[in-house]
Coordinates of C-alpha atoms in Angstrom, one line a residue:
Chain W
M263 CA -19.5 -35.7 -2.5
V264 CA -17.8 -32.6 -1.4
S265 CA -17.6 -32.5 2.3
T266 CA -14.4 -31.5 4.0
W267 CA -13.0 -28.1 4.6
S268 CA -10.0 -29.1 2.2
D269 CA -12.2 -30.2 -0.6
K270 CA -14.3 -27.0 -0.3
M271 CA -11.2 -24.7 -0.6
L272 CA -9.9 -26.9 -3.5
L273 CA -13.2 -26.4 -5.4
L274 CA -13.1 -22.7 -4.6
L275 CA -9.7 -22.4 -6.2
R276 CA -10.5 -24.3 -9.2
R277 CA -13.8 -22.2 -9.6
M278 CA -11.6 -19.0 -9.4
N279 CA -9.2 -20.2 -12.0
N280 CA -11.9 -21.9 -14.2
F281 CA -10.6 -20.0 -17.1
Y282 CA -7.6 -22.6 -17.2
L283 CA -9.8 -25.6 -17.0
P284 CA -10.8 -27.7 -19.9
G285 CA -14.0 -26.7 -21.4
S286 CA -13.4 -22.9 -20.8
S287 CA -13.6 -20.3 -23.5
L288 CA -9.7 -20.0 -23.5
E289 CA -9.1 -21.8 -26.6
R290 CA -11.7 -19.8 -28.4
C291 CA -10.8 -16.3 -27.2
L292 CA -8.8 -14.1 -29.1
P293 CA -5.8 -12.0 -27.7
F294 CA -6.4 -8.2 -27.3
K295 CA -3.3 -6.5 -28.4
V296 CA -2.1 -3.1 -27.8
E297 CA 1.5 -2.2 -29.4
G298 CA 2.0 -5.9 -30.4
E299 CA 1.7 -6.8 -26.7
Q300 CA -1.1 -9.0 -25.3
V301 CA -3.2 -7.1 -22.8
G302 CA -6.5 -9.1 -22.6
W303 CA -8.7 -11.8 -23.9
L304 CA -11.8 -11.2 -26.3
S305 CA -14.5 -13.9 -26.5
P306 CA -15.7 -14.7 -30.0
K307 CA -18.9 -12.8 -29.4
V308 CA -17.4 -9.5 -28.4
A309 CA -14.6 -9.8 -31.0
S310 CA -16.7 -11.1 -34.0
S311 CA -20.2 -9.4 -33.2
T312 CA -19.4 -6.4 -31.7
L313 CA -16.1 -5.0 -32.0
S314 CA -16.1 -5.6 -35.6
R315 CA -18.7 -3.0 -35.9
F316 CA -16.1 -0.3 -35.3
P317 CA -13.5 -0.7 -37.9
A318 CA -12.0 2.6 -37.2
V319 CA -11.0 1.6 -33.7
F320 CA -10.5 -2.3 -33.8
R321 CA -8.6 -4.3 -36.3
P322 CA -8.7 -8.1 -36.4
H323 CA -5.7 -9.6 -37.7
G324 CA -3.6 -12.9 -37.3
G325 CA -6.0 -14.3 -34.9
A326 CA -5.8 -11.4 -32.6
V327 CA -7.5 -8.1 -32.1
S328 CA -5.6 -4.8 -32.2
L329 CA -6.3 -1.0 -32.4
A330 CA -6.1 1.1 -35.3
P331 CA -2.6 2.2 -36.0
S332 CA -3.6 5.9 -35.9
L333 CA -4.4 5.2 -32.1
D334 CA -0.8 5.7 -31.1
S335 CA -1.1 7.4 -27.6
Y336 CA -2.5 6.5 -24.4
Q337 CA -4.8 9.3 -24.7
K338 CA -6.1 8.7 -28.2
R339 CA -6.4 4.8 -27.3
S340 CA -8.3 5.6 -24.0
E341 CA -10.8 8.0 -25.8
A342 CA -11.6 6.0 -28.9
V343 CA -12.2 2.8 -26.9
D344 CA -14.4 4.8 -24.5
G345 CA -16.5 6.2 -27.4
V346 CA -17.2 2.6 -28.3
L347 CA -18.1 1.4 -24.9
Q348 CA -20.6 4.4 -24.6
E349 CA -22.3 3.2 -27.8
L350 CA -22.3 -0.4 -26.3
R351 CA -23.7 0.9 -23.0
E352 CA -26.8 2.2 -24.9
D353 CA -27.4 -0.6 -26.7
E354 CA -27.7 -2.9 -23.6
T355 CA -26.2 -5.9 -25.3
Y356 CA -23.8 -6.4 -22.3
A357 CA -25.1 -6.7 -18.7
C358 CA -21.9 -5.6 -17.2
L359 CA -22.0 -2.2 -18.8
K360 CA -25.2 -1.5 -16.6
G361 CA -22.6 -1.4 -13.8
W362 CA -20.7 1.6 -15.1
R363 CA -18.7 3.1 -12.4
H364 CA -16.8 6.1 -13.7
E365 CA -13.9 4.6 -12.5
K366 CA -10.8 4.1 -15.1
Y367 CA -8.5 1.1 -14.6
E368 CA -4.9 1.0 -16.4
V369 CA -4.3 -1.4 -19.1
M370 CA -0.8 -3.0 -19.8
A371 CA 0.6 -6.4 -20.4
R372 CA 2.4 -6.7 -17.0
Y373 CA 2.0 -4.6 -13.8
C374 CA 5.6 -3.3 -14.2
D375 CA 5.1 -2.1 -17.8
T376 CA 3.8 1.5 -18.5
P377 CA 0.1 1.7 -19.2
V378 CA -0.9 1.8 -22.7
M379 CA -4.3 3.2 -22.0
C380 CA -7.1 3.3 -19.5
M381 CA -10.7 1.6 -19.5
E382 CA -13.8 2.1 -17.5
R383 CA -13.8 -0.6 -14.8
A384 CA -17.3 -2.1 -15.7
A385 CA -15.9 -3.1 -19.2
T386 CA -12.6 -4.7 -18.4
S387 CA -14.2 -8.1 -18.3
L388 CA -15.4 -7.7 -21.7
F389 CA -11.7 -7.4 -22.9
G390 CA -10.3 -9.6 -20.4
I391 CA -8.0 -7.0 -19.0
K392 CA -5.8 -7.6 -16.1
R393 CA -7.3 -6.1 -12.8
Y394 CA -5.2 -5.0 -9.7
G395 CA -6.6 -4.3 -6.2
V396 CA -5.6 -4.2 -2.6
H397 CA -6.9 -6.6 0.2
I398 CA -6.3 -5.8 3.8
N399 CA -6.4 -8.5 6.6
G400 CA -7.2 -6.6 9.7
Y401 CA -6.1 -9.0 12.8
T402 CA -5.4 -9.0 16.5
R403 CA -2.9 -11.2 18.6
N404 CA -4.5 -12.5 21.8
G405 CA -2.5 -12.6 25.2
N406 CA -1.9 -16.3 24.6
G407 CA -0.6 -15.7 20.9
G408 CA -3.7 -16.9 19.2
L409 CA -5.0 -14.7 16.4
S410 CA -8.5 -13.1 15.6
M411 CA -9.3 -11.6 12.4
W412 CA -11.8 -8.6 11.5
L413 CA -14.3 -9.5 8.6
A414 CA -16.8 -7.3 6.9
R415 CA -20.2 -8.0 6.1
R416 CA -20.8 -6.3 2.6
S417 CA -23.7 -4.1 2.0
T418 CA -26.8 -5.5 0.5
T419 CA -26.8 -2.7 -1.9
K420 CA -23.4 -3.7 -3.3
Q421 CA -23.4 -4.7 -7.1
T422 CA -21.2 -7.6 -6.6
Y423 CA -21.6 -10.3 -3.9
P424 CA -24.1 -8.2 -1.6
G425 CA -24.4 -9.4 1.9
R426 CA -21.2 -11.7 1.7
L427 CA -18.4 -11.7 4.1
D428 CA -15.3 -10.1 3.0
N429 CA -11.8 -8.9 4.2
M430 CA -11.6 -5.8 6.6
A431 CA -11.2 -3.5 3.7
A432 CA -10.5 -4.0 -0.1
G433 CA -10.7 -2.0 -3.3
G434 CA -9.5 -1.9 -6.9
L435 CA -6.4 -0.1 -8.0
A436 CA -7.8 3.1 -10.1
A437 CA -5.7 4.7 -12.7
G438 CA -3.0 6.8 -11.3
C439 CA -3.4 5.5 -7.7
S440 CA -0.3 3.8 -6.0
V441 CA -0.9 0.6 -4.1
R442 CA -0.1 2.4 -0.6
Q443 CA -2.7 5.3 -1.5
T444 CA -5.3 2.7 -2.3
L445 CA -4.9 0.9 1.0
L446 CA -5.0 4.1 2.9
K447 CA -8.2 5.1 1.1
E448 CA -10.0 1.9 1.5
C449 CA -9.0 1.6 5.1
E450 CA -10.5 5.2 5.7
E451 CA -13.7 4.9 3.5
E452 CA -14.7 1.4 4.2
A453 CA -13.8 0.8 7.9
C454 CA -12.9 4.4 9.4
I455 CA -9.4 3.3 10.1
P456 CA -7.3 6.7 10.3
A457 CA -4.0 6.8 8.1
S458 CA -2.0 6.9 11.5
I459 CA -3.0 3.2 12.0
A460 CA -3.5 1.9 8.4
E461 CA 0.0 2.9 7.5
R462 CA 1.3 0.1 9.7
A463 CA -0.2 -2.3 7.2
R464 CA 2.5 -4.5 5.9
P465 CA 2.6 -5.8 2.3
V466 CA 3.0 -9.8 2.2
G467 CA 2.5 -10.6 -1.5
T468 CA -0.3 -11.0 -4.1
V469 CA -3.0 -13.4 -4.8
S470 CA -3.3 -14.1 -8.5
Y471 CA -6.3 -16.0 -10.4
T472 CA -8.3 -16.0 -13.6
Y473 CA -12.0 -16.9 -13.8
E474 CA -14.6 -16.3 -16.4
D475 CA -18.4 -15.9 -16.0
D476 CA -21.4 -14.3 -18.1
D477 CA -19.7 -11.1 -17.9
G478 CA -16.4 -12.1 -19.5
V479 CA -13.0 -12.9 -18.3
F480 CA -11.3 -11.8 -15.1
P481 CA -7.4 -12.2 -14.6
E482 CA -7.2 -10.5 -11.3
S483 CA -4.4 -9.9 -8.9
Q484 CA -4.7 -8.4 -5.4
F485 CA -1.9 -7.1 -3.4
V486 CA -2.2 -8.4 0.1
F487 CA -1.4 -6.5 3.5
D488 CA -1.8 -7.6 7.1
L489 CA -2.6 -5.0 9.4
E490 CA -2.2 -5.9 13.1
L491 CA -4.8 -3.7 14.8
P492 CA -4.7 -2.7 18.5
S493 CA -6.9 -4.9 20.7
D494 CA -9.0 -1.8 21.8
F495 CA -9.7 -0.8 18.1
K496 CA -12.9 -1.4 16.1
P497 CA -13.3 -0.6 12.5
Q498 CA -16.6 1.4 11.9
V499 CA -19.0 1.1 8.9
G500 CA -17.9 4.0 6.7
D501 CA -19.2 4.6 3.1
G502 CA -21.8 2.3 3.3
E503 CA -20.0 -0.5 1.3
V504 CA -20.0 -2.5 4.6
Q505 CA -23.2 -3.2 6.9
A506 CA -21.2 -4.6 9.9
F507 CA -17.6 -5.9 11.0
Y508 CA -17.1 -9.0 13.1
H509 CA -14.2 -10.1 15.1
Y510 CA -13.8 -13.7 15.1
P511 CA -11.1 -16.3 16.1
I512 CA -9.0 -17.4 13.4
E513 CA -10.3 -21.0 13.8
K514 CA -13.7 -19.6 13.2
V515 CA -12.8 -17.6 10.2
K516 CA -11.2 -20.7 8.7
D517 CA -14.6 -22.5 9.0
L518 CA -16.3 -19.4 7.1
V519 CA -14.0 -19.0 4.4
A520 CA -15.2 -22.7 3.1
S521 CA -18.8 -21.5 3.3
D522 CA -20.8 -19.8 0.6
E523 CA -21.2 -16.8 2.8
F524 CA -17.7 -15.5 1.9
K525 CA -16.9 -13.4 -1.3
P526 CA -14.8 -16.1 -3.3
N527 CA -11.7 -13.7 -3.8
S528 CA -11.8 -12.5 -0.3
A529 CA -11.6 -16.0 0.8
M530 CA -8.7 -16.9 -1.1
V531 CA -6.9 -13.8 0.6
V532 CA -7.8 -15.3 4.0
L533 CA -6.4 -18.8 2.8
H534 CA -3.1 -17.0 2.0
F535 CA -3.2 -15.5 5.7
L536 CA -3.8 -19.0 6.9
I537 CA -1.0 -20.5 5.0
R538 CA 1.5 -17.6 6.1
H539 CA 0.5 -17.7 9.7
S540 CA 1.0 -21.3 9.9
I541 CA -2.8 -22.1 10.9
I542 CA -2.6 -24.8 8.2
E543 CA 0.5 -27.4 7.9
P544 CA 1.9 -29.5 5.0
D545 CA 1.7 -32.6 7.0
T546 CA -1.7 -32.4 8.0
E547 CA -3.4 -30.4 5.0
P548 CA -3.5 -32.7 2.0
Y549 CA -3.8 -29.9 -0.6
Y550 CA -1.3 -27.6 0.9
H551 CA 0.4 -27.6 -2.4
E552 CA -2.7 -27.3 -4.6
F553 CA -3.7 -24.4 -2.4
V554 CA -0.4 -22.4 -2.7
T555 CA -0.4 -22.9 -6.5
G556 CA -4.0 -21.9 -6.9
L557 CA -3.5 -18.8 -5.1
H558 CA -0.7 -17.8 -7.4
K559 CA -1.5 -18.4 -11.1
T560 CA 0.5 -16.4 -13.6
L561 CA -2.0 -14.0 -15.3
Chain L
M10 CA 22.8 -4.4 -19.8
V11 CA 21.6 -6.0 -16.5
S12 CA 22.6 -4.0 -13.5
T13 CA 19.9 -3.3 -10.9
W14 CA 18.9 -5.9 -8.0
S15 CA 15.6 -6.0 -9.6
D16 CA 16.8 -7.0 -13.1
K17 CA 19.1 -9.6 -11.5
M18 CA 16.3 -11.1 -9.4
L19 CA 14.1 -11.3 -12.5
L20 CA 16.7 -13.1 -14.5
L21 CA 17.3 -15.6 -11.6
L22 CA 13.6 -16.3 -11.7
R23 CA 13.4 -16.7 -15.4
R24 CA 16.5 -19.2 -15.4
M25 CA 14.9 -21.2 -12.6
N26 CA 11.8 -21.5 -14.8
N27 CA 13.6 -21.9 -18.0
F28 CA 11.6 -25.1 -18.8
Y29 CA 8.6 -22.8 -19.6
L30 CA 10.7 -20.4 -22.1
P31 CA 10.3 -20.6 -25.7
G32 CA 13.3 -22.7 -26.9
S33 CA 13.2 -25.1 -23.9
S34 CA 12.6 -29.0 -24.5
L35 CA 9.2 -28.7 -23.3
E36 CA 7.6 -29.3 -26.8
R37 CA 9.9 -32.1 -27.5
C38 CA 9.6 -33.9 -24.2
L39 CA 7.4 -37.0 -23.7
P40 CA 5.1 -37.3 -20.6
F41 CA 6.0 -40.3 -18.4
K42 CA 2.9 -41.7 -17.1
V43 CA 2.2 -44.4 -14.3
E44 CA -1.5 -45.4 -14.1
G45 CA -2.6 -43.2 -16.7
E46 CA -1.4 -40.1 -14.9
Q47 CA 1.8 -38.0 -15.9
V48 CA 4.4 -38.1 -13.2
G49 CA 7.2 -36.8 -15.3
W50 CA 8.9 -35.5 -18.5
L51 CA 11.4 -37.5 -20.5
S52 CA 13.7 -35.8 -23.0
P53 CA 13.8 -37.5 -26.6
K54 CA 17.2 -38.9 -26.0
V55 CA 16.1 -40.6 -22.6
A56 CA 12.9 -41.8 -24.2
S57 CA 14.0 -43.0 -27.7
S58 CA 17.7 -43.9 -27.3
T59 CA 17.6 -45.4 -23.8
L60 CA 14.4 -46.2 -22.4
S61 CA 13.4 -48.2 -25.7
R62 CA 16.1 -50.6 -25.0
F63 CA 14.2 -51.9 -22.3
P64 CA 10.5 -52.9 -23.5
A65 CA 9.9 -55.2 -20.4
V66 CA 9.8 -52.2 -18.3
F67 CA 8.9 -49.2 -20.7
R68 CA 6.0 -48.9 -23.0
P69 CA 5.8 -46.1 -25.7
H70 CA 2.5 -45.4 -26.8
G71 CA 0.3 -42.3 -28.0
G72 CA 3.1 -39.8 -27.6
A73 CA 3.8 -40.9 -23.9
V74 CA 5.9 -43.5 -22.1
S75 CA 4.3 -45.8 -19.6
L76 CA 5.4 -48.7 -17.5
A77 CA 4.4 -52.5 -18.8
P78 CA 1.0 -53.3 -17.5
S79 CA 2.7 -56.2 -15.3
L80 CA 4.2 -53.6 -13.2
D81 CA 1.0 -53.1 -11.0
S82 CA 2.1 -52.2 -7.8
Y83 CA 4.4 -49.6 -5.9
Q84 CA 7.1 -52.2 -5.3
K85 CA 7.4 -54.0 -8.8
R86 CA 7.6 -50.7 -10.4
S87 CA 10.1 -49.3 -8.1
E88 CA 12.3 -52.6 -8.3
A89 CA 11.8 -52.8 -12.3
V90 CA 13.0 -49.3 -12.9
D91 CA 15.8 -49.6 -10.3
G92 CA 16.9 -52.6 -12.3
V93 CA 17.1 -50.4 -15.4
L94 CA 18.9 -47.4 -13.6
Q95 CA 21.7 -49.8 -12.4
E96 CA 22.4 -50.8 -15.8
L97 CA 22.4 -47.2 -17.1
R98 CA 24.6 -46.3 -14.2
E99 CA 27.2 -48.8 -15.4
D100 CA 27.3 -47.7 -19.0
E101 CA 27.9 -44.1 -18.0
T102 CA 25.7 -42.5 -20.4
Y103 CA 24.3 -40.1 -18.2
A104 CA 26.4 -38.1 -15.9
C105 CA 23.8 -37.4 -13.3
L106 CA 23.9 -41.1 -12.3
K107 CA 27.6 -40.8 -11.1
G108 CA 26.0 -39.0 -8.4
W109 CA 24.1 -41.8 -7.0
R110 CA 23.0 -41.3 -3.5
H111 CA 21.2 -44.1 -2.3
E112 CA 18.3 -42.0 -1.3
K113 CA 14.8 -42.7 -2.7
Y114 CA 12.3 -40.2 -3.7
E115 CA 8.5 -40.6 -4.1
V116 CA 6.9 -40.5 -7.6
M117 CA 3.4 -39.2 -7.9
A118 CA 1.2 -36.8 -10.1
R119 CA 0.4 -34.5 -7.5
Y120 CA 2.1 -34.1 -4.0
C121 CA -1.5 -35.0 -2.3
D122 CA -1.7 -38.4 -4.5
T123 CA -0.5 -41.7 -3.0
P124 CA 3.2 -42.3 -4.5
V125 CA 2.9 -44.9 -7.5
M126 CA 6.7 -45.8 -7.0
C127 CA 9.9 -44.6 -5.6
M128 CA 13.3 -43.7 -7.6
E129 CA 16.6 -43.0 -6.8
R130 CA 17.3 -39.2 -6.2
A131 CA 20.0 -39.1 -8.9
A132 CA 18.1 -40.5 -11.5
T133 CA 14.8 -38.3 -11.0
S134 CA 16.1 -35.5 -13.2
L135 CA 16.1 -37.9 -16.2
F136 CA 12.6 -38.6 -15.8
G137 CA 11.6 -35.2 -14.9
I138 CA 10.0 -36.5 -11.6
K139 CA 8.8 -33.8 -9.1
R140 CA 10.9 -33.4 -6.2
Y141 CA 10.1 -31.8 -2.8
G142 CA 12.3 -30.4 -0.2
V143 CA 12.3 -28.4 3.0
H144 CA 14.1 -25.2 3.4
I145 CA 14.7 -23.3 6.6
N146 CA 15.1 -19.4 7.0
G147 CA 16.9 -19.0 10.2
Y148 CA 16.5 -15.3 11.5
T149 CA 16.6 -13.0 14.5
R150 CA 14.8 -10.0 15.3
N151 CA 17.0 -7.1 16.5
G152 CA 16.0 -4.8 19.4
N153 CA 14.8 -2.1 17.2
G154 CA 12.6 -4.6 15.1
G155 CA 15.1 -5.0 12.2
L156 CA 15.8 -8.7 11.1
S157 CA 19.0 -10.5 10.6
M158 CA 19.4 -13.9 8.8
W159 CA 21.6 -16.9 9.3
L160 CA 23.2 -18.0 6.0
A161 CA 25.0 -21.2 5.5
R162 CA 28.4 -21.5 3.2
R163 CA 28.0 -24.7 1.3
S164 CA 31.0 -27.3 1.6
T165 CA 33.6 -27.2 -1.3
T166 CA 32.9 -31.0 -1.4
K167 CA 29.1 -30.9 -2.0
Q168 CA 28.1 -32.4 -5.3
T169 CA 26.0 -29.6 -6.2
Y170 CA 26.9 -25.8 -5.7
P171 CA 29.9 -26.2 -3.7
G172 CA 31.0 -23.3 -1.6
R173 CA 27.8 -21.2 -2.5
L174 CA 25.7 -19.5 0.1
D175 CA 22.5 -21.1 1.2
N176 CA 19.7 -21.3 3.6
M177 CA 20.5 -22.1 7.1
A178 CA 19.5 -25.7 6.6
A179 CA 17.7 -27.5 3.6
G180 CA 17.0 -30.9 2.5
G181 CA 15.3 -33.3 0.1
L182 CA 12.0 -35.3 1.1
A183 CA 13.1 -38.7 1.0
A184 CA 10.4 -41.5 0.6
G185 CA 8.6 -42.2 3.9
C186 CA 9.6 -38.9 5.6
S187 CA 7.1 -36.3 6.5
V188 CA 7.8 -32.5 6.0
R189 CA 8.3 -32.0 9.8
Q190 CA 10.7 -35.0 10.2
T191 CA 12.8 -33.7 7.2
L192 CA 12.8 -30.1 9.0
L193 CA 14.0 -31.5 12.1
K194 CA 16.5 -34.0 10.7
E195 CA 18.1 -31.1 8.6
C196 CA 18.4 -28.6 11.4
E197 CA 20.1 -31.1 13.4
E198 CA 22.4 -32.7 10.8
E199 CA 23.3 -29.6 9.0
A200 CA 23.4 -26.8 11.8
C201 CA 23.5 -28.8 15.0
I202 CA 20.0 -27.1 15.9
P203 CA 18.2 -29.4 18.7
A204 CA 14.8 -30.4 18.1
S205 CA 13.6 -28.3 21.2
I206 CA 14.5 -25.2 18.8
A207 CA 13.9 -26.5 15.6
E208 CA 10.2 -27.5 16.5
R209 CA 9.4 -23.8 16.9
A210 CA 9.8 -23.3 13.0
R211 CA 6.6 -22.3 11.3
P212 CA 5.4 -23.3 7.9
V213 CA 4.8 -20.4 5.6
G214 CA 4.3 -21.6 2.1
T215 CA 6.1 -23.3 -0.9
V216 CA 8.4 -22.1 -3.6
S217 CA 7.9 -24.0 -6.8
Y218 CA 9.7 -23.7 -10.1
T219 CA 10.9 -25.8 -13.0
Y220 CA 14.3 -25.7 -14.8
E221 CA 16.2 -27.9 -17.2
D222 CA 19.8 -28.2 -17.6
D223 CA 22.3 -31.1 -19.1
D224 CA 21.0 -33.6 -16.5
G225 CA 17.3 -33.3 -17.3
V226 CA 14.3 -31.7 -16.1
F227 CA 13.6 -30.4 -12.5
P228 CA 10.2 -29.7 -11.4
E229 CA 10.7 -28.9 -7.8
S230 CA 8.9 -27.4 -4.7
Q231 CA 10.1 -26.5 -1.3
F232 CA 8.2 -26.4 1.7
V233 CA 9.3 -23.0 3.1
F234 CA 9.7 -22.6 7.3
D235 CA 10.7 -19.5 9.1
L236 CA 12.6 -20.2 12.1
E237 CA 13.1 -17.5 14.6
L238 CA 16.2 -17.9 16.7
P239 CA 17.4 -16.6 20.1
S240 CA 19.8 -14.0 19.8
D241 CA 22.4 -15.8 21.7
F242 CA 21.9 -19.2 19.7
K243 CA 24.5 -20.0 16.8
P244 CA 24.2 -22.7 14.3
Q245 CA 27.0 -25.0 14.2
V246 CA 28.8 -27.0 11.3
G247 CA 27.5 -30.5 11.6
D248 CA 27.6 -33.3 9.0
G249 CA 30.0 -31.4 6.9
E250 CA 27.8 -30.1 4.4
V251 CA 28.0 -26.9 5.3
Q252 CA 31.5 -25.1 5.9
A253 CA 30.4 -22.1 7.8
F254 CA 27.5 -19.8 9.0
Y255 CA 27.0 -16.1 8.7
H256 CA 24.6 -13.9 10.7
Y257 CA 23.9 -10.8 8.4
P258 CA 21.5 -7.7 8.5
I259 CA 18.7 -8.6 6.0
E260 CA 19.7 -5.6 3.8
K261 CA 23.1 -7.4 3.1
V262 CA 21.2 -10.8 2.6
K263 CA 19.0 -8.8 0.1
D264 CA 22.3 -7.7 -1.7
L265 CA 24.0 -11.5 -1.8
V266 CA 20.7 -13.2 -3.1
A267 CA 21.4 -11.1 -6.3
S268 CA 24.9 -12.4 -6.5
D269 CA 26.4 -15.4 -8.0
E270 CA 27.3 -16.5 -4.6
F271 CA 24.0 -17.8 -3.7
K272 CA 22.5 -21.3 -4.7
P273 CA 19.8 -20.1 -7.1
N274 CA 16.7 -22.1 -5.5
S275 CA 17.8 -21.1 -1.9
A276 CA 17.9 -17.4 -3.3
M277 CA 14.2 -17.8 -4.4
V278 CA 13.4 -18.9 -0.9
V279 CA 15.1 -15.8 0.6
L280 CA 13.3 -13.6 -2.0
H281 CA 10.0 -15.3 -0.7
F282 CA 11.1 -14.3 2.9
L283 CA 11.8 -10.8 1.9
I284 CA 8.4 -10.4 0.2
R285 CA 6.5 -12.0 3.3
H286 CA 8.4 -9.8 5.8
S287 CA 7.9 -6.5 3.7
I288 CA 11.4 -6.1 3.1
I289 CA 10.4 -5.2 -0.4
E290 CA 7.2 -3.1 -1.3
P291 CA 4.9 -3.3 -4.4
D292 CA 5.1 0.7 -4.9
T293 CA 8.9 0.6 -5.1
E294 CA 9.8 -2.7 -6.6
P295 CA 8.7 -2.8 -10.0
Y296 CA 8.9 -6.6 -10.5
Y297 CA 6.9 -7.3 -7.4
H298 CA 4.3 -9.1 -9.3
E299 CA 6.5 -11.0 -11.3
F300 CA 8.5 -12.1 -8.3
V301 CA 5.5 -13.6 -6.8
T302 CA 4.5 -15.7 -9.7
G303 CA 8.1 -16.6 -10.6
L304 CA 8.3 -18.0 -7.1
H305 CA 4.9 -20.1 -7.4
K306 CA 4.7 -21.8 -10.8
T307 CA 2.2 -24.9 -10.9
L308 CA 4.4 -27.9 -11.4

């Protein structure tokens, strides 16, 4: 029976890394390769039933799927794959493509590599493409040294996790945008935080994990920032992705991240904050080690 | 040609995780199991040539090595294995046993598990036992908000990495000691920091890695603490494990960690500090992601 806070957080980390667990589709998935380097994972269904219908674009070989050799540039690859995705979008085989966002994500083997193509955000899970984002912990320091954190309640009309609690601001890294640009954009759009304040945000690491669900495989990494806000500053609802902001003592936030109310990957970002700010300690938290490694899986 | 700071740090992380690289002994190593759970790694030499000489203690089966079923308690296991180690120490097959320390480390599958036995520190690499320690970043905040860090120069008589630069204080987690107790002990013994100051140290995560060398396999995890020191406080040479302390601006420390002067795992602890304190940034450090994952390998 799962009951304690520690057990719940450990379960959350296991769920968010379920691609690595026994019984996942990992062993059946095929690497998706571009220029000889693996950039994603394809389920047997996507590889065999779907992509094999497009031999001018996709080429199976040696237990992997690559692109046709003629697709030898960023632009050619991006356009050819986008053409296939447009067809798939119409035949409605994959529910995730209904959430088409007109937002391109870069595709590369490692974040430090030059992108080899870009891909519509809604399709990345079908190809198991690594996705990167920015999450911002907004917090304040009380007079007595205690911490409070700003949380967002997601709009009920959001495609994913409607109505759940979330970090103060967050967003995916779209093609051509730097981490800092994304940070400033999301702070402004989601929480009406002016650049003069948002630029004080400090990068403090990344949180990385890989899960799978009906929509495919999600290897994700979030660049994490801490933004200490003046005590008289309040984030405001901006573009409608958020319906409300709450300002809670860190102990209440700690309780909330173990509840089903929280968006799971955002709960991981809060756990990372709790560890870095010494809210949990190695001698009293039995899974301290498991928490740190669960937050930092190699994609 | 390796030249930049970033390249040097990436190489350091690869070296400290060389057990996971192609060509390592990982594929040839046998799991060492106690009560059905893997607690270590045995090289073919240790498993086949050495431990097979002690059938009353070690039992090969199913591609792994376990202990004899009669060894059904913490004490029986610890004593039986210690008896074997004493014999091996005398026949001088393994150089690492010459560094016998009379210091016991706990053996368990995960840090959160109850230890199943203990083992002399100098022997743990022969069995690929996970080792835990505590590292303390001693630092000061300048008037202008900049940071400086205290570094230790290891004694030239240390068994490992004599004369190298190190974190202000550090030490292995001996059997029966808590993380906090180890922290206070090492601060006092190595740097003459009184408990009244050392207890202000704040836990900020762990750094985990696995390397192998001639002495065996080293899966290690260090509990990391930040200790902000008053500007007028100076650590002092204590038990002789350190020969000198230096107080350097963080940019100089950053340069030093990429040099061969630094003890490698301590350089990783400094890199973790540089990331958490925003000394390096994701938009300007190409290997930001690789650094974070290289610092947090699942043991």
